[in-house]
PDB file of C-alpha atoms in Angstrom:
ATOM      1  CA  MET A   1      51.929 -28.999  31.861  1.00 49.00           C
ATOM      2  CA  VAL A   2      48.803 -29.937  29.894  1.00 44.00           C
ATOM      3  CA  PHE A   3      47.720 -31.998  32.828  1.00 45.00           C
ATOM      4  CA  CYS A   4      48.095 -28.940  35.118  1.00 46.00           C
ATOM      5  CA  ILE A   5      46.032 -26.707  32.954  1.00 44.00           C
ATOM      6  CA  LEU A   6      43.248 -29.379  32.798  1.00 43.00           C
ATOM      7  CA  LEU A   7      43.035 -29.614  36.617  1.00 44.00           C
ATOM      8  CA  ILE A   8      43.000 -25.851  36.799  1.00 45.00           C
ATOM      9  CA  MET A   9      40.067 -25.923  34.379  1.00 44.00           C
ATOM     10  CA  LEU A  10      38.259 -28.843  36.361  1.00 43.00           C
ATOM     11  CA  ALA A  11      38.835 -26.893  39.777  1.00 44.00           C
ATOM     12  CA  SER A  12      37.350 -23.658  38.343  1.00 44.00           C
ATOM     13  CA  PHE A  13      34.159 -25.646  36.959  1.00 43.00           C
ATOM     14  CA  THR A  14      33.982 -27.163  40.443  1.00 42.00           C
ATOM     15  CA  THR A  15      34.267 -23.764  42.130  1.00 43.00           C
ATOM     16  CA  THR A  16      31.487 -22.402  39.946  1.00 54.00           C
ATOM     17  CA  LEU A  17      29.031 -25.165  40.879  1.00 56.00           C
ATOM     18  CA  ASN A  18      29.571 -24.635  44.716  1.00 49.00           C
ATOM     19  CA  LEU A  19      26.662 -22.549  45.067  1.00 70.00           C
ATOM     20  CA  ARG A  20      24.101 -23.014  47.928  1.00 83.00           C
ATOM     21  CA  PHE A  21      20.401 -21.781  47.390  1.00 92.00           C
ATOM     22  CA  GLN A  22      17.748 -20.420  50.033  1.00 93.00           C
ATOM     23  CA  LYS A  23      14.517 -22.000  50.011  1.00 95.00           C
ATOM     24  CA  PRO A  24      12.585 -21.004  46.863  1.00 97.00           C
ATOM     25  CA  GLN A  25      10.185 -18.298  47.337  1.00 96.00           C
ATOM     26  CA  ARG A  26       7.089 -18.000  45.196  1.00 97.00           C
ATOM     27  CA  LEU A  27       6.886 -14.809  43.186  1.00 96.00           C
ATOM     28  CA  GLU A  28       3.432 -13.060  43.342  1.00 92.00           C
ATOM     29  CA  LEU A  29       2.624 -13.196  39.539  1.00 93.00           C
ATOM     30  CA  PRO A  30      -1.113 -13.369  38.481  1.00 91.00           C
ATOM     31  CA  GLY A  31      -2.065 -16.298  36.355  1.00 91.00           C
ATOM     32  CA  ASP A  32      -0.289 -19.617  35.569  1.00 95.00           C
ATOM     33  CA  TYR A  33       2.992 -19.973  33.427  1.00 97.00           C
ATOM     34  CA  ILE A  34       5.103 -22.589  31.531  1.00 96.00           C
ATOM     35  CA  ARG A  35       8.543 -20.714  31.068  1.00 97.00           C
ATOM     36  CA  CYS A  36      10.625 -18.373  32.586  1.00 97.00           C
ATOM     37  CA  LYS A  37      14.011 -16.640  31.388  1.00 98.00           C
ATOM     38  CA  PHE A  38      16.149 -13.715  32.940  1.00 98.00           C
ATOM     39  CA  SER A  39      16.802 -10.916  30.581  1.00 97.00           C
ATOM     40  CA  PRO A  40      20.554 -10.524  29.599  1.00 96.00           C
ATOM     41  CA  ASP A  41      20.689  -7.503  31.983  1.00 95.00           C
ATOM     42  CA  GLU A  42      19.200  -9.458  34.657  1.00 95.00           C
ATOM     43  CA  GLN A  43      16.650  -6.777  35.470  1.00 96.00           C
ATOM     44  CA  PHE A  44      13.667  -8.827  34.314  1.00 97.00           C
ATOM     45  CA  LEU A  45      12.424 -12.294  34.492  1.00 98.00           C
ATOM     46  CA  MET A  46      10.339 -12.997  31.348  1.00 98.00           C
ATOM     47  CA  VAL A  47       7.543 -15.565  31.668  1.00 98.00           C
ATOM     48  CA  THR A  48       4.867 -16.930  29.297  1.00 97.00           C
ATOM     49  CA  ALA A  49       1.551 -18.647  29.901  1.00 95.00           C
ATOM     50  CA  PRO A  50       0.131 -22.013  28.845  1.00 94.00           C
ATOM     51  CA  LYS A  51       0.132 -22.394  24.828  1.00 91.00           C
ATOM     52  CA  HIS A  52       2.940 -19.835  24.909  1.00 95.00           C
ATOM     53  CA  LYS A  53       0.125 -17.183  25.516  1.00 95.00           C
ATOM     54  CA  GLY A  54       1.746 -13.686  25.889  1.00 96.00           C
ATOM     55  CA  ILE A  55       4.990 -12.559  27.150  1.00 98.00           C
ATOM     56  CA  TYR A  56       5.205 -10.693  30.667  1.00 97.00           C
ATOM     57  CA  LEU A  57       8.381  -9.064  32.298  1.00 98.00           C
ATOM     58  CA  TYR A  58       8.457  -9.231  36.056  1.00 97.00           C
ATOM     59  CA  ASP A  59      10.809  -6.409  37.291  1.00 96.00           C
ATOM     60  CA  LEU A  60      12.929  -8.187  39.812  1.00 95.00           C
ATOM     61  CA  GLU A  61      13.858  -4.831  41.457  1.00 91.00           C
ATOM     62  CA  GLY A  62      10.778  -3.040  40.941  1.00 88.00           C
ATOM     63  CA  ASP A  63       8.421  -5.707  41.780  1.00 82.00           C
ATOM     64  CA  SER A  64       6.083  -4.673  38.867  1.00 91.00           C
ATOM     65  CA  ILE A  65       4.881  -6.562  35.904  1.00 95.00           C
ATOM     66  CA  ILE A  66       4.978  -5.401  32.236  1.00 96.00           C
ATOM     67  CA  ARG A  67       2.562  -7.081  29.655  1.00 96.00           C
ATOM     68  CA  VAL A  68       4.645  -7.148  26.485  1.00 97.00           C
ATOM     69  CA  SER A  69       1.960  -9.249  24.664  1.00 96.00           C
ATOM     70  CA  SER A  70      -1.366 -11.149  25.363  1.00 95.00           C
ATOM     71  CA  GLU A  71      -1.291 -13.258  21.948  1.00 94.00           C
ATOM     72  CA  TYR A  72      -0.892 -16.917  21.643  1.00 95.00           C
ATOM     73  CA  GLY A  73       2.425 -18.137  20.302  1.00 95.00           C
ATOM     74  CA  ALA A  74       4.131 -14.942  21.552  1.00 96.00           C
ATOM     75  CA  GLY A  75       6.016 -16.767  24.384  1.00 96.00           C
ATOM     76  CA  TYR A  76       7.530 -19.528  22.016  1.00 97.00           C
ATOM     77  CA  ARG A  77      11.224 -18.712  21.717  1.00 97.00           C
ATOM     78  CA  PRO A  78      11.158 -14.880  21.876  1.00 98.00           C
ATOM     79  CA  ASP A  79      14.318 -13.253  21.640  1.00 98.00           C
ATOM     80  CA  PHE A  80      16.178 -10.524  23.777  1.00 98.00           C
ATOM     81  CA  SER A  81      18.513  -8.013  22.171  1.00 97.00           C
ATOM     82  CA  GLU A  82      22.037  -8.334  23.722  1.00 94.00           C
ATOM     83  CA  ASP A  83      21.404  -5.332  25.857  1.00 94.00           C
ATOM     84  CA  GLY A  84      18.333  -6.537  27.029  1.00 95.00           C
ATOM     85  CA  THR A  85      16.380  -3.502  25.998  1.00 97.00           C
ATOM     86  CA  LYS A  86      14.223  -5.118  23.114  1.00 98.00           C
ATOM     87  CA  ILE A  87      12.377  -8.395  22.561  1.00 98.00           C
ATOM     88  CA  ALA A  88      11.613  -9.858  19.001  1.00 98.00           C
ATOM     89  CA  TYR A  89       8.649 -12.328  18.815  1.00 98.00           C
ATOM     90  CA  LYS A  90       6.312 -14.007  16.615  1.00 98.00           C
ATOM     91  CA  ALA A  91       2.640 -13.964  17.531  1.00 97.00           C
ATOM     92  CA  THR A  92      -0.486 -16.018  16.226  1.00 94.00           C
ATOM     93  CA  SER A  93      -3.550 -14.169  14.821  1.00 85.00           C
ATOM     94  CA  PRO A  94      -6.444 -15.886  13.096  1.00 83.00           C
ATOM     95  CA  ASN A  95      -4.857 -17.803  10.201  1.00 86.00           C
ATOM     96  CA  LEU A  96      -1.796 -15.706  10.229  1.00 95.00           C
ATOM     97  CA  TYR A  97       1.529 -14.915  12.206  1.00 97.00           C
ATOM     98  CA  ARG A  98       2.666 -11.560  12.875  1.00 97.00           C
ATOM     99  CA  LEU A  99       6.246 -10.196  13.646  1.00 98.00           C
ATOM    100  CA  PHE A 100       6.813  -7.711  16.206  1.00 98.00           C
ATOM    101  CA  LEU A 101       9.777  -5.852  17.958  1.00 98.00           C
ATOM    102  CA  TYR A 102       9.145  -4.611  21.602  1.00 98.00           C
ATOM    103  CA  ASP A 103      11.096  -1.728  23.234  1.00 98.00           C
ATOM    104  CA  ILE A 104      11.034  -2.091  26.860  1.00 97.00           C
ATOM    105  CA  PRO A 105      12.135   1.267  28.067  1.00 96.00           C
ATOM    106  CA  THR A 106       9.461   3.037  25.824  1.00 97.00           C
ATOM    107  CA  GLY A 107       6.776   0.404  25.742  1.00 97.00           C
ATOM    108  CA  ARG A 108       6.643   0.945  21.884  1.00 97.00           C
ATOM    109  CA  LYS A 109       5.593  -2.187  19.795  1.00 97.00           C
ATOM    110  CA  THR A 110       6.700  -2.237  16.175  1.00 97.00           C
ATOM    111  CA  GLU A 111       5.200  -4.669  13.569  1.00 97.00           C
ATOM    112  CA  LEU A 112       8.209  -5.653  11.244  1.00 98.00           C
ATOM    113  CA  ARG A 113       6.549  -7.161   8.443  1.00 97.00           C
ATOM    114  CA  PRO A 114       3.080  -7.671   7.148  1.00 97.00           C
ATOM    115  CA  ALA A 115       0.968 -10.578   8.632  1.00 96.00           C
ATOM    116  CA  SER A 116       1.717 -13.858   6.785  1.00 97.00           C
ATOM    117  CA  ASN A 117       1.120 -17.548   7.050  1.00 95.00           C
ATOM    118  CA  LEU A 118       4.779 -18.279   6.787  1.00 95.00           C
ATOM    119  CA  ILE A 119       6.898 -16.736   9.364  1.00 97.00           C
ATOM    120  CA  GLY A 120       9.630 -18.174  11.613  1.00 96.00           C
ATOM    121  CA  GLN A 121      11.055 -17.445  15.075  1.00 97.00           C
ATOM    122  CA  PRO A 122      13.117 -14.156  15.139  1.00 98.00           C
ATOM    123  CA  VAL A 123      16.496 -14.050  16.340  1.00 98.00           C
ATOM    124  CA  PHE A 124      18.783 -10.940  16.954  1.00 98.00           C
ATOM    125  CA  THR A 125      22.261 -10.747  15.345  1.00 96.00           C
ATOM    126  CA  HIS A 126      25.100  -9.226  17.651  1.00 93.00           C
ATOM    127  CA  ASP A 127      24.906  -6.122  15.550  1.00 94.00           C
ATOM    128  CA  GLY A 128      21.235  -5.420  16.486  1.00 96.00           C
ATOM    129  CA  TYR A 129      19.537  -6.806  13.087  1.00 98.00           C
ATOM    130  CA  ILE A 130      16.826  -9.460  13.202  1.00 98.00           C
ATOM    131  CA  LEU A 131      17.031 -12.610  11.212  1.00 98.00           C
ATOM    132  CA  VAL A 132      13.607 -14.367  10.387  1.00 98.00           C
ATOM    133  CA  ASN A 133      12.377 -16.623   7.916  1.00 97.00           C
ATOM    134  CA  TYR A 134       9.654 -14.681   6.052  1.00 97.00           C
ATOM    135  CA  GLU A 135       7.731 -16.555   3.398  1.00 95.00           C
ATOM    136  CA  GLY A 136      10.266 -19.027   2.620  1.00 93.00           C
ATOM    137  CA  GLN A 137      13.327 -16.366   2.675  1.00 94.00           C
ATOM    138  CA  LEU A 138      15.637 -15.896   5.556  1.00 97.00           C
ATOM    139  CA  GLN A 139      15.625 -12.148   5.756  1.00 97.00           C
ATOM    140  CA  LYS A 140      17.935  -9.691   7.732  1.00 97.00           C
ATOM    141  CA  LEU A 141      15.777  -6.925   9.035  1.00 98.00           C
ATOM    142  CA  THR A 142      16.405  -3.510  10.648  1.00 98.00           C
ATOM    143  CA  GLN A 143      14.721  -2.863  14.006  1.00 97.00           C
ATOM    144  CA  GLN A 144      12.327  -0.731  12.182  1.00 97.00           C
ATOM    145  CA  GLY A 145      11.390  -3.562   9.614  1.00 97.00           C
ATOM    146  CA  LYS A 146      13.508  -2.517   6.551  1.00 97.00           C
ATOM    147  CA  LEU A 147      14.682  -5.360   4.548  1.00 98.00           C
ATOM    148  CA  VAL A 148      18.717  -5.242   4.578  1.00 97.00           C
ATOM    149  CA  GLU A 149      19.366  -8.526   2.692  1.00 96.00           C
ATOM    150  CA  THR A 150      18.161 -12.118   2.092  1.00 96.00           C
ATOM    151  CA  ILE A 151      20.373 -15.135   2.945  1.00 94.00           C
ATOM    152  CA  ASP A 152      19.745 -17.955   0.461  1.00 89.00           C
ATOM    153  CA  HIS A 153      19.472 -21.664   0.886  1.00 84.00           C
ATOM    154  CA  ILE A 154      18.188 -21.549   4.468  1.00 91.00           C
ATOM    155  CA  SER A 155      14.436 -22.014   4.836  1.00 85.00           C
ATOM    156  CA  SER A 156      14.086 -23.358   8.452  1.00 93.00           C
ATOM    157  CA  ASN A 157      11.901 -21.625  10.867  1.00 93.00           C
ATOM    158  CA  ILE A 158      14.387 -21.771  13.757  1.00 95.00           C
ATOM    159  CA  VAL A 159      17.665 -20.247  13.203  1.00 97.00           C
ATOM    160  CA  VAL A 160      20.430 -19.508  15.880  1.00 97.00           C
ATOM    161  CA  VAL A 161      23.586 -17.138  15.584  1.00 97.00           C
ATOM    162  CA  THR A 162      26.695 -18.448  17.182  1.00 97.00           C
ATOM    163  CA  HIS A 163      28.616 -16.567  19.468  1.00 96.00           C
ATOM    164  CA  SER A 164      31.401 -15.220  16.911  1.00 96.00           C
ATOM    165  CA  GLY A 165      28.474 -14.362  14.562  1.00 95.00           C
ATOM    166  CA  LYS A 166      30.237 -16.357  11.886  1.00 96.00           C
ATOM    167  CA  TYR A 167      27.790 -19.350  11.715  1.00 97.00           C
ATOM    168  CA  LEU A 168      23.915 -19.649  11.454  1.00 97.00           C
ATOM    169  CA  VAL A 169      22.775 -22.999  12.830  1.00 97.00           C
ATOM    170  CA  TYR A 170      19.590 -24.472  11.809  1.00 96.00           C
ATOM    171  CA  THR A 171      17.616 -27.563  11.255  1.00 94.00           C
ATOM    172  CA  SER A 172      16.746 -29.154   7.861  1.00 90.00           C
ATOM    173  CA  LEU A 173      13.317 -30.638   6.959  1.00 87.00           C
ATOM    174  CA  SER A 174      14.779 -33.972   8.092  1.00 90.00           C
ATOM    175  CA  ASP A 175      15.838 -32.676  11.482  1.00 93.00           C
ATOM    176  CA  ARG A 176      19.490 -32.561  10.531  1.00 94.00           C
ATOM    177  CA  LEU A 177      21.574 -29.719  12.179  1.00 96.00           C
ATOM    178  CA  TRP A 178      23.496 -27.692   9.722  1.00 97.00           C
ATOM    179  CA  ALA A 179      25.789 -24.613  10.066  1.00 97.00           C
ATOM    180  CA  TYR A 180      26.091 -21.806   7.390  1.00 96.00           C
ATOM    181  CA  ASP A 181      29.358 -20.116   7.384  1.00 96.00           C
ATOM    182  CA  LEU A 182      28.552 -16.353   6.589  1.00 94.00           C
ATOM    183  CA  GLU A 183      32.161 -15.706   5.486  1.00 94.00           C
ATOM    184  CA  THR A 184      32.502 -18.649   3.077  1.00 95.00           C
ATOM    185  CA  GLU A 185      28.666 -19.053   2.364  1.00 93.00           C
ATOM    186  CA  LYS A 186      29.196 -22.890   2.756  1.00 94.00           C
ATOM    187  CA  LYS A 187      26.884 -25.263   4.602  1.00 95.00           C
ATOM    188  CA  ILE A 188      28.394 -27.712   6.921  1.00 95.00           C
ATOM    189  CA  ALA A 189      26.636 -30.756   8.289  1.00 96.00           C
ATOM    190  CA  LEU A 190      26.964 -30.977  11.978  1.00 96.00           C
ATOM    191  CA  THR A 191      25.013 -34.138  12.757  1.00 95.00           C
ATOM    192  CA  PRO A 192      24.636 -37.347  10.847  1.00 92.00           C
ATOM    193  CA  ASP A 193      21.595 -37.836   8.615  1.00 90.00           C
ATOM    194  CA  SER A 194      20.461 -40.754  11.037  1.00 90.00           C
ATOM    195  CA  MET A 195      20.307 -38.441  14.209  1.00 93.00           C
ATOM    196  CA  ARG A 196      17.400 -36.019  14.468  1.00 95.00           C
ATOM    197  CA  PHE A 197      17.859 -32.886  16.557  1.00 96.00           C
ATOM    198  CA  PHE A 198      15.393 -30.188  17.700  1.00 93.00           C
ATOM    199  CA  SER A 199      15.631 -26.703  19.234  1.00 95.00           C
ATOM    200  CA  PRO A 200      19.162 -25.615  19.121  1.00 97.00           C
ATOM    201  CA  LEU A 201      20.242 -22.816  21.314  1.00 97.00           C
ATOM    202  CA  SER A 202      23.681 -20.895  21.104  1.00 97.00           C
ATOM    203  CA  SER A 203      26.316 -20.487  23.688  1.00 97.00           C
ATOM    204  CA  PRO A 204      26.970 -16.873  25.014  1.00 95.00           C
ATOM    205  CA  THR A 205      30.707 -17.231  24.851  1.00 95.00           C
ATOM    206  CA  GLU A 206      31.848 -19.933  22.393  1.00 96.00           C
ATOM    207  CA  ASP A 207      30.778 -21.278  18.913  1.00 97.00           C
ATOM    208  CA  LYS A 208      28.812 -24.120  20.461  1.00 97.00           C
ATOM    209  CA  ILE A 209      25.207 -25.199  20.527  1.00 97.00           C
ATOM    210  CA  VAL A 210      23.084 -27.415  22.689  1.00 97.00           C
ATOM    211  CA  ALA A 211      20.267 -29.168  21.300  1.00 97.00           C
ATOM    212  CA  ASN A 212      17.954 -32.147  21.960  1.00 96.00           C
ATOM    213  CA  ARG A 213      18.126 -35.370  20.019  1.00 96.00           C
ATOM    214  CA  LEU A 214      15.093 -37.449  19.207  1.00 91.00           C
ATOM    215  CA  GLY A 215      14.660 -39.784  22.244  1.00 87.00           C
ATOM    216  CA  GLY A 216      15.537 -37.076  25.011  1.00 90.00           C
ATOM    217  CA  ASN A 217      19.145 -36.800  25.198  1.00 96.00           C
ATOM    218  CA  ILE A 218      20.960 -33.517  25.269  1.00 97.00           C
ATOM    219  CA  TYR A 219      24.024 -32.674  23.196  1.00 97.00           C
ATOM    220  CA  VAL A 220      26.649 -29.877  23.013  1.00 97.00           C
ATOM    221  CA  ILE A 221      27.927 -29.523  19.452  1.00 97.00           C
ATOM    222  CA  ASP A 222      31.293 -27.525  18.833  1.00 97.00           C
ATOM    223  CA  VAL A 223      30.316 -25.821  15.360  1.00 97.00           C
ATOM    224  CA  PRO A 224      33.887 -25.258  14.104  1.00 96.00           C
ATOM    225  CA  SER A 225      34.979 -28.806  14.484  1.00 95.00           C
ATOM    226  CA  GLY A 226      31.475 -30.596  14.402  1.00 93.00           C
ATOM    227  CA  LYS A 227      32.381 -32.687  17.544  1.00 95.00           C
ATOM    228  CA  LEU A 228      29.408 -33.794  19.326  1.00 95.00           C
ATOM    229  CA  ARG A 229      29.251 -34.337  23.341  1.00 95.00           C
ATOM    230  CA  LYS A 230      26.396 -36.232  24.870  1.00 95.00           C
ATOM    231  CA  ILE A 231      25.441 -34.338  28.216  1.00 95.00           C
ATOM    232  CA  ASP A 232      22.468 -36.271  29.612  1.00 96.00           C
ATOM    233  CA  ARG A 233      18.823 -37.131  29.364  1.00 96.00           C
ATOM    234  CA  GLY A 234      16.619 -34.090  29.854  1.00 96.00           C
ATOM    235  CA  ASP A 235      14.696 -31.203  28.609  1.00 95.00           C
ATOM    236  CA  TYR A 236      14.187 -27.155  29.229  1.00 97.00           C
ATOM    237  CA  TYR A 237      18.038 -26.994  28.692  1.00 97.00           C
ATOM    238  CA  TYR A 238      20.168 -23.807  28.353  1.00 97.00           C
ATOM    239  CA  PHE A 239      23.674 -22.568  28.777  1.00 97.00           C
ATOM    240  CA  SER A 240      24.974 -20.612  31.918  1.00 94.00           C
ATOM    241  CA  PRO A 241      25.854 -17.062  31.175  1.00 92.00           C
ATOM    242  CA  ASP A 242      29.558 -18.144  31.099  1.00 93.00           C
ATOM    243  CA  GLY A 243      28.907 -20.749  28.676  1.00 94.00           C
ATOM    244  CA  ASP A 244      30.533 -23.520  31.014  1.00 94.00           C
ATOM    245  CA  TRP A 245      27.468 -25.290  32.101  1.00 95.00           C
ATOM    246  CA  ILE A 246      24.313 -26.819  30.783  1.00 96.00           C
ATOM    247  CA  PHE A 247      21.266 -26.443  33.001  1.00 97.00           C
ATOM    248  CA  TYR A 248      18.356 -28.995  32.454  1.00 97.00           C
ATOM    249  CA  THR A 249      15.286 -30.676  33.770  1.00 97.00           C
ATOM    250  CA  GLN A 250      14.711 -34.300  34.130  1.00 97.00           C
ATOM    251  CA  THR A 251      11.164 -35.610  34.261  1.00 96.00           C
ATOM    252  CA  GLU A 252       9.250 -38.561  34.897  1.00 95.00           C
ATOM    253  CA  ASP A 253       5.690 -39.578  34.005  1.00 93.00           C
ATOM    254  CA  ASN A 254       3.143 -42.182  34.325  1.00 93.00           C
ATOM    255  CA  GLY A 255       2.020 -42.059  30.702  1.00 90.00           C
ATOM    256  CA  GLU A 256      -0.483 -39.289  31.343  1.00 91.00           C
ATOM    257  CA  TYR A 257       1.114 -36.861  33.822  1.00 92.00           C
ATOM    258  CA  ILE A 258       4.464 -35.503  34.948  1.00 94.00           C
ATOM    259  CA  THR A 259       5.123 -37.199  38.310  1.00 95.00           C
ATOM    260  CA  LYS A 260       8.567 -36.004  38.868  1.00 96.00           C
ATOM    261  CA  GLY A 261      10.701 -33.071  37.704  1.00 97.00           C
ATOM    262  CA  GLU A 262      14.277 -32.135  39.027  1.00 97.00           C
ATOM    263  CA  LEU A 263      16.972 -29.659  38.030  1.00 97.00           C
ATOM    264  CA  TYR A 264      20.623 -30.681  37.030  1.00 96.00           C
ATOM    265  CA  CYS A 265      23.580 -29.168  35.621  1.00 95.00           C
ATOM    266  CA  LYS A 266      26.599 -30.450  33.972  1.00 95.00           C
ATOM    267  CA  SER A 267      29.912 -28.861  32.554  1.00 93.00           C
ATOM    268  CA  VAL A 268      30.186 -28.563  28.781  1.00 93.00           C
ATOM    269  CA  LEU A 269      33.429 -30.906  29.289  1.00 86.00           C
ATOM    270  CA  GLY A 270      30.892 -33.674  30.047  1.00 75.00           C
ATOM    271  CA  ASP A 271      31.855 -34.645  33.597  1.00 80.00           C
ATOM    272  CA  LYS A 272      29.464 -35.971  36.087  1.00 87.00           C
ATOM    273  CA  ALA A 273      26.120 -34.447  36.434  1.00 92.00           C
ATOM    274  CA  ARG A 274      25.075 -32.512  39.523  1.00 92.00           C
ATOM    275  CA  HIS A 275      21.586 -32.253  41.009  1.00 94.00           C
ATOM    276  CA  LEU A 276      20.618 -29.056  42.342  1.00 93.00           C
ATOM    277  CA  ASP A 277      19.034 -29.606  45.564  1.00 89.00           C
ATOM    278  CA  LEU A 278      16.611 -26.644  46.041  1.00 92.00           C
ATOM    279  CA  ASP A 279      14.543 -27.718  48.909  1.00 92.00           C
ATOM    280  CA  PHE A 280      11.530 -27.793  46.839  1.00 96.00           C
ATOM    281  CA  ASP A 281       8.810 -30.665  47.268  1.00 94.00           C
ATOM    282  CA  GLY A 282       7.018 -29.996  44.129  1.00 96.00           C
ATOM    283  CA  ILE A 283       7.600 -30.832  40.377  1.00 97.00           C
ATOM    284  CA  ILE A 284      10.065 -28.353  38.527  1.00 97.00           C
ATOM    285  CA  LEU A 285       9.664 -27.828  34.905  1.00 96.00           C
ATOM    286  CA  SER A 286      11.502 -24.901  33.100  1.00 97.00           C
ATOM    287  CA  SER A 287      14.163 -22.780  34.838  1.00 97.00           C
ATOM    288  CA  SER A 288      16.691 -19.988  34.340  1.00 97.00           C
ATOM    289  CA  TYR A 289      19.949 -19.280  35.932  1.00 96.00           C
ATOM    290  CA  SER A 290      21.039 -15.759  36.900  1.00 94.00           C
ATOM    291  CA  GLU A 291      24.608 -14.962  38.269  1.00 91.00           C
ATOM    292  CA  LYS A 292      22.980 -12.055  40.376  1.00 93.00           C
ATOM    293  CA  TRP A 293      19.590 -13.565  41.341  1.00 95.00           C
ATOM    294  CA  GLY A 294      20.043 -17.351  41.433  1.00 94.00           C
ATOM    295  CA  ILE A 295      17.592 -20.002  39.982  1.00 96.00           C
ATOM    296  CA  ALA A 296      14.013 -19.135  38.838  1.00 98.00           C
ATOM    297  CA  PHE A 297      11.748 -22.032  37.951  1.00 98.00           C
ATOM    298  CA  VAL A 298       8.344 -22.761  37.038  1.00 98.00           C
ATOM    299  CA  ASP A 299       6.376 -25.804  38.773  1.00 97.00           C
ATOM    300  CA  ASN A 300       3.940 -28.166  37.028  1.00 96.00           C
ATOM    301  CA  LYS A 301       1.032 -26.187  38.836  1.00 95.00           C
ATOM    302  CA  GLY A 302       2.278 -22.881  36.875  1.00 97.00           C
ATOM    303  CA  ALA A 303       3.836 -21.119  39.820  1.00 97.00           C
ATOM    304  CA  VAL A 304       7.081 -19.186  39.534  1.00 98.00           C
ATOM    305  CA  TYR A 305       9.654 -19.288  42.164  1.00 98.00           C
ATOM    306  CA  LEU A 306      12.968 -17.870  42.738  1.00 97.00           C
ATOM    307  CA  ALA A 307      15.811 -19.544  44.752  1.00 96.00           C
ATOM    308  CA  SER A 308      18.197 -17.060  45.839  1.00 94.00           C
ATOM    309  CA  TYR A 309      21.951 -17.635  46.848  1.00 91.00           C
ATOM    310  CA  ARG A 310      23.002 -18.366  50.251  1.00 84.00           C
ATOM    311  CA  ASN A 311      26.312 -16.806  49.831  1.00 69.00           C
ATOM    312  CA  LYS A 312      25.347 -13.666  48.157  1.00 54.00           C
TER     313      LYS A 312
END
């Protein structure tokens, strides 16, 4: 019985991956970019320029561009609200950081806290609040910037909320991954002290995270159990919208320049990695996957492309 269930699960993973893409088409966006990401409602493709300068939204149906911000640092880990209508981000001004909330339908920008030299990366909770490390305290804010509460014992600049909302995951000063249980108020070590991890991202469907270990290997970590599963060597990683797959880029370099960049995906179960053949001769860096549109990616020259599905 258990064996049959496993076969069904693996078959469903295989079916999900059997997607063929059309030849990528370059999107007519002014300027050069380094990152792209689909909004949760799949209406927009968010891009940022080199040095994470600015946030721009390309309307995939209206073929128009919205400039959210032109400030440096704004494009480093900005966070969409779950309904895709708002973006929380941190920007750099001379000698200080600033924290903003941008409302996409109205174009209104709200500064959530006074400028400071100690502001972390903001992240939305599932109930629409914003968590951010502000001047050494993890604060929970309303969308108007009102302080709701502070959460003690967490001083990391990057915090992610797991799918259930039960855990906050963050890196310590020694780059060890920890989880904070909001119900019990207990801290849980997710990784050994000898392993250094960076840039955790949360699964959209389970209490799992994906993170990069020092040295270049990607791991998926089940937060409740603490189990680690090595995925592959890579960068620019993220979960698929259904949480079943990890998409990532493998690059090669000559010590000075990136000479090769290709896209791969692998199930969270850790089976064989699959190379995504996009019929593209250039060097792929960051990407984003959409169940509606296909694969968007940025090449090493700063151009943005969209490879649509052949079967949709």
